[in-house]
Short mmCIF file of C-alpha atoms in Angstrom, two decimals:
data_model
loop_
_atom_site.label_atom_id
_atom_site.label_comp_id
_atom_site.label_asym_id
_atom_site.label_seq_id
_atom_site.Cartn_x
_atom_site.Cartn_y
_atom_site.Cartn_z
CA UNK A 1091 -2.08 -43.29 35.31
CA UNK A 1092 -2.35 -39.46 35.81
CA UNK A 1093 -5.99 -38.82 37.30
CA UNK A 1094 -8.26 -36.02 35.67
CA UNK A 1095 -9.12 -33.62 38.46
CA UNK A 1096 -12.48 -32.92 37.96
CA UNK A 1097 -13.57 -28.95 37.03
CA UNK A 1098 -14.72 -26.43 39.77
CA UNK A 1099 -18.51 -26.88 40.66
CA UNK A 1100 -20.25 -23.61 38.84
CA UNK A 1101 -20.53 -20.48 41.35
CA UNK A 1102 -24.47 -20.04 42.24
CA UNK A 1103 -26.48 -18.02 41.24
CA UNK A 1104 -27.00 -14.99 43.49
CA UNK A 1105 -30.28 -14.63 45.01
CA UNK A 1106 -33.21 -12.24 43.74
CA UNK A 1107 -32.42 -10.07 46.77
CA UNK A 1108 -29.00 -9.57 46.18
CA UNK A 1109 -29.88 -9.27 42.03
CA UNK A 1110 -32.38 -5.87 43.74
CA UNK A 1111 -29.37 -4.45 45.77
CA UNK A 1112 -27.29 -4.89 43.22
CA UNK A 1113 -29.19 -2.99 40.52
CA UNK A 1114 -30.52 -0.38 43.19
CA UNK A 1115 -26.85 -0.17 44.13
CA UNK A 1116 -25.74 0.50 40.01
CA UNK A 1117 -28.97 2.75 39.00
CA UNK A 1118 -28.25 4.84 42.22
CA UNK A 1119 -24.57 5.27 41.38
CA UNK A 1120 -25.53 6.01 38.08
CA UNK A 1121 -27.54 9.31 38.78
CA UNK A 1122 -25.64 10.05 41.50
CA UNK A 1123 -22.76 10.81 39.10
CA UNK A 1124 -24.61 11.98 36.34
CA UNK A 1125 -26.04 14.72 38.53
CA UNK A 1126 -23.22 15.78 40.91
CA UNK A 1127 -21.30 18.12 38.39
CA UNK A 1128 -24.91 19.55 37.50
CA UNK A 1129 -26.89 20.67 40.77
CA UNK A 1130 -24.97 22.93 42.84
CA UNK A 1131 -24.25 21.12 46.40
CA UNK A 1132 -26.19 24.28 48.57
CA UNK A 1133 -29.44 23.66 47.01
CA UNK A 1134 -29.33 19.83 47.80
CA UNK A 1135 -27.90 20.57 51.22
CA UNK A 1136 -30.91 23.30 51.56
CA UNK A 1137 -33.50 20.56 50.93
CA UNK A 1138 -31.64 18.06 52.49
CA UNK A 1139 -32.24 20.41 56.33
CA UNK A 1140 -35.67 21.78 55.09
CA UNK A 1141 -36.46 18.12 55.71
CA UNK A 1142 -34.37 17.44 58.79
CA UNK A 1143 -36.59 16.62 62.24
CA UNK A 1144 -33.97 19.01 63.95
CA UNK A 1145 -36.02 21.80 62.06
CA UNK A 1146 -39.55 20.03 61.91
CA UNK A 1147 -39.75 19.36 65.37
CA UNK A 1148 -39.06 22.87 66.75
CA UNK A 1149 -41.08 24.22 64.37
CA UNK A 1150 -44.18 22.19 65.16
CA UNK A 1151 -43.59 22.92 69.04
CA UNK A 1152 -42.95 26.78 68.11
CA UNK A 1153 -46.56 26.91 66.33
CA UNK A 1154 -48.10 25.01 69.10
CA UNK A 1155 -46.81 27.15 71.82
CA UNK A 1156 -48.40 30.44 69.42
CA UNK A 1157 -51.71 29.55 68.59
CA UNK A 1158 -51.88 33.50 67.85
CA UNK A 1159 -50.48 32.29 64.55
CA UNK A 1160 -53.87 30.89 63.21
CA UNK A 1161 -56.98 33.01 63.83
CA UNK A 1162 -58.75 29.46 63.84
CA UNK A 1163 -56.55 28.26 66.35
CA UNK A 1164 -58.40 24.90 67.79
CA UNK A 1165 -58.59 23.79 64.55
CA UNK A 1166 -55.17 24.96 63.86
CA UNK A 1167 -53.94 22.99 67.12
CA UNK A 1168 -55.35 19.99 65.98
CA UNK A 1169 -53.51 19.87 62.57
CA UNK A 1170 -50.54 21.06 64.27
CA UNK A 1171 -50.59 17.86 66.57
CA UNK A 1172 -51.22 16.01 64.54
CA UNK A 1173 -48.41 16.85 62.49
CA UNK A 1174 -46.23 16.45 65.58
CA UNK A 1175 -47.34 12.50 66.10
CA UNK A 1176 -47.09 12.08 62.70
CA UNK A 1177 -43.26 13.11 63.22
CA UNK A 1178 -42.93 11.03 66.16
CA UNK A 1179 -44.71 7.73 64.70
CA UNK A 1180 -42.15 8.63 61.61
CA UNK A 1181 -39.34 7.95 64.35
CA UNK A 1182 -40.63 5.32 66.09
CA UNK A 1183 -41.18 3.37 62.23
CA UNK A 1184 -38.19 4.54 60.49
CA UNK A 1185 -35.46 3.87 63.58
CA UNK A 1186 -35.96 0.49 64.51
CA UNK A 1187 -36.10 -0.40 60.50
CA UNK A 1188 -32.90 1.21 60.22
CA UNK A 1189 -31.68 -0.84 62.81
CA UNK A 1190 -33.01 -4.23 61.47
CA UNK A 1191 -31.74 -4.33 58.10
CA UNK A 1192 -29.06 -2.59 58.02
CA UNK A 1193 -27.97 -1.68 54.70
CA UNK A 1194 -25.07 0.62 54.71
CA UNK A 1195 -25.12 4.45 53.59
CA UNK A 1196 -23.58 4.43 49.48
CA UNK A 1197 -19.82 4.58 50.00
CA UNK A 1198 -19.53 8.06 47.88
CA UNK A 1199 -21.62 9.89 50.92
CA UNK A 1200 -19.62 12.43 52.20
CA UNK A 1201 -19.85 15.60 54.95
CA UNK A 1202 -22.93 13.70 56.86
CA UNK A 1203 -23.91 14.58 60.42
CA UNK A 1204 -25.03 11.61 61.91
CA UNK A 1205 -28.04 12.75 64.55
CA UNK A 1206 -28.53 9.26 66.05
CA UNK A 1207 -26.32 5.76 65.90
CA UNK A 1208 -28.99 4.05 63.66
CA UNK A 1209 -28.43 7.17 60.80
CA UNK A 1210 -25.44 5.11 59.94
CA UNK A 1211 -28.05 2.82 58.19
CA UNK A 1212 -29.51 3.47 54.98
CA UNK A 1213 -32.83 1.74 54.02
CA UNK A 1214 -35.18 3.12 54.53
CA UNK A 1215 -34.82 6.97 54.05
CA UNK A 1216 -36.02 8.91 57.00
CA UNK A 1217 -35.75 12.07 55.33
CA UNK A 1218 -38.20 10.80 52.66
CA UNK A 1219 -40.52 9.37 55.00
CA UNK A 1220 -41.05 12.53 57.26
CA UNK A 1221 -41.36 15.19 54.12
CA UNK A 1222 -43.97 12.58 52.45
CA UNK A 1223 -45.86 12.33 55.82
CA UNK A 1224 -46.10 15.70 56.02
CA UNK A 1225 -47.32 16.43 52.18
CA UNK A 1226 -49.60 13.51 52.84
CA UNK A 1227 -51.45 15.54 56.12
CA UNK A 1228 -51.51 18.66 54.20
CA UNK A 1229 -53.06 17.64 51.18
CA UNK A 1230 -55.90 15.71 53.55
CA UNK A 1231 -56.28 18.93 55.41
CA UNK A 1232 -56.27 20.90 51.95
CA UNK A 1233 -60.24 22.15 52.97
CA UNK A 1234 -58.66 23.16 56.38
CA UNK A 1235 -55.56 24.99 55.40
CA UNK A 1236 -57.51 26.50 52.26
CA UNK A 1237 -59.97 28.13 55.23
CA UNK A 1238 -56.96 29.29 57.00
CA UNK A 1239 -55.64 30.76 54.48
CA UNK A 1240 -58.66 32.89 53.36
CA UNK A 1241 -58.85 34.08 56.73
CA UNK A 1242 -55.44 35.42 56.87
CA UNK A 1243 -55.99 36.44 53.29
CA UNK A 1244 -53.32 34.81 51.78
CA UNK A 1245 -55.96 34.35 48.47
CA UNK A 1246 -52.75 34.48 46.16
CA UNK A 1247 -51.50 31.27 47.32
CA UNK A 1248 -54.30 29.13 48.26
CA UNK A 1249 -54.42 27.54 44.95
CA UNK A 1250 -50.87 26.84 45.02
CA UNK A 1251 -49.93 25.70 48.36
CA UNK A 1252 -50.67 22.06 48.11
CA UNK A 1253 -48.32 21.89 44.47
CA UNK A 1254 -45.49 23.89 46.46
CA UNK A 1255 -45.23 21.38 49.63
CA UNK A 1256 -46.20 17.88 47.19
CA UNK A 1257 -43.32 19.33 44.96
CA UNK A 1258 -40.95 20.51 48.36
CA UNK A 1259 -41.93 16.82 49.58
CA UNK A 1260 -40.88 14.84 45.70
CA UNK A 1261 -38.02 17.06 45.15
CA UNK A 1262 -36.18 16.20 48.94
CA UNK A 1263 -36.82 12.74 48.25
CA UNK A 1264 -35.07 13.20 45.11
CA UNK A 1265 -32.35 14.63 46.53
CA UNK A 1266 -31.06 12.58 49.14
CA UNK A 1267 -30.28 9.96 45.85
CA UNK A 1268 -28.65 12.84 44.31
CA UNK A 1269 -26.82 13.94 47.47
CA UNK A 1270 -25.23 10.48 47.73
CA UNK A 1271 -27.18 9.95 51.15
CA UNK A 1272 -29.67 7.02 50.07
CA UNK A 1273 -29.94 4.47 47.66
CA UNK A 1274 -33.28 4.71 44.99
CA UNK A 1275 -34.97 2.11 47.01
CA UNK A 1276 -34.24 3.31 49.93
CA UNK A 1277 -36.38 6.54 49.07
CA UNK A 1278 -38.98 4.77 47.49
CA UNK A 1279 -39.91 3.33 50.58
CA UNK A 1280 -39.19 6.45 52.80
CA UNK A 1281 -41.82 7.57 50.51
CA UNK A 1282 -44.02 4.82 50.83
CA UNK A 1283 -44.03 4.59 54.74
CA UNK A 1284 -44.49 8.39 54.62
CA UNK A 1285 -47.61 8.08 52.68
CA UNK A 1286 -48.79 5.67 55.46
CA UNK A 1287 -48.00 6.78 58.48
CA UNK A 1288 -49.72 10.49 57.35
CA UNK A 1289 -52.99 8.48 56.45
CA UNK A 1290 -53.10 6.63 59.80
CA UNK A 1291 -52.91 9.65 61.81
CA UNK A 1292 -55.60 11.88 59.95
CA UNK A 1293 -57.30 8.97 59.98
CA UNK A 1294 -56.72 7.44 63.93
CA UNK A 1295 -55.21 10.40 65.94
CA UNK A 1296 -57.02 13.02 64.18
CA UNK A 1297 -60.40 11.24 65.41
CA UNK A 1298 -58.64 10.90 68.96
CA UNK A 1299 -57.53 14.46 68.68
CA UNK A 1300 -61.09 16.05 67.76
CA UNK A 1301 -62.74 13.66 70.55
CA UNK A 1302 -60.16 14.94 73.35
CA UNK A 1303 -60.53 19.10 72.16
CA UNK A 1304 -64.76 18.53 72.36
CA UNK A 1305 -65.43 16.16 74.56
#
């Protein structure tokens, strides 16, 4: 008597997790190639180092070290530092995330200077993090920066500024799906932790900040 073998046990069912990656994984590929013959590689590359900490951080040091630039210039300091912790909680959030999950860069991302080991990883999106901190502490210090402004008379653009950086800040994010650099989800929470990590220091270091300058 010939025994029936009995048929293969059903694969299982992947996991809601993996279901997420893979449709993050699909709807990033998607625009990514819908969009790459369209928008011309410099002006994604040009947001792509607007946003870089290479530039942010000398440029935040550079202002600091000429408070000349502001006639308001404690005020001016303040916002400036706090700007500059703002970047430095960014790094000290977004690296050891990086490091901890671990989800590789897409495999179309090409011409990439890696700045530290843990750029190799993907989620979540520094880039999109530090430009949405940033837009986050400007539009809290929108009275501030609106004074400034006056002062320096810069009246054309006072009404503007806060669209131009919120826009600067959506548009990078944007682009690092479009550049092949991130994943959608990966930028969505860049964004996210950006938001956050701007409202905890106007709201925590800027109160330490004001209390050290008047005390």
């Amino acid at each position: 008597m010939v025994s029936k073998s009995s048929p293969p046990a059903p694969a299982p069912a992947p996991s809601l997790l993996r279901r997420i990656v893979d449709f993050d994984t699909a709807i990033s590929l998607r625009l990514y190639t819908l969009t790459h013959p369209i928008l011309p590689y410099y002006f994604l590359k040009t947001l792509e180092i607007s946003g870089d900490g290479f530039l942010f951080f000398p440029l935040v040091l550079s202002l600091l070290l000429y408070p000349l630039a502001f006639s308001d210039s404690k005020n001016s300091n303040i916002f400036l530092i706090n700007l500059l912790l703002g970047g430095i909680l960014d790094l000290i959030v977004i690296g050891p995330l990086k490091h901890l999950i671990r989800r590789p860069r897409p495999v179309y991302n090409k011409n990439m200077f890696l700045s530290f080991a843990v750029d190799h990883w993907s989620f979540p999106s520094g880039h999109s993090s530090r430009v949405s901190m940033i837009a986050t502490l400007f539009y809290l210090s929108s009275d501030f920066i609106r004074d400034v402004l006056i002062q320096l008379q810069y009246d054309l653009i006072v009404d503007y500024l806060m669209h131009i950086v919120i826009g600067w800040a959506a548009t990078t994010s944007c682009s690092r799906v479009l550049l092949g650099r991130h994943f959608v989800f990966d930028v969505i929470a860049g964004v996210l932790l950006g938001i956050l990590e701007g409202l905890f220091v106007f709201r925590f270091f800027n109160y330490v900040t004001l209390t050290s300058f008047f005390i």
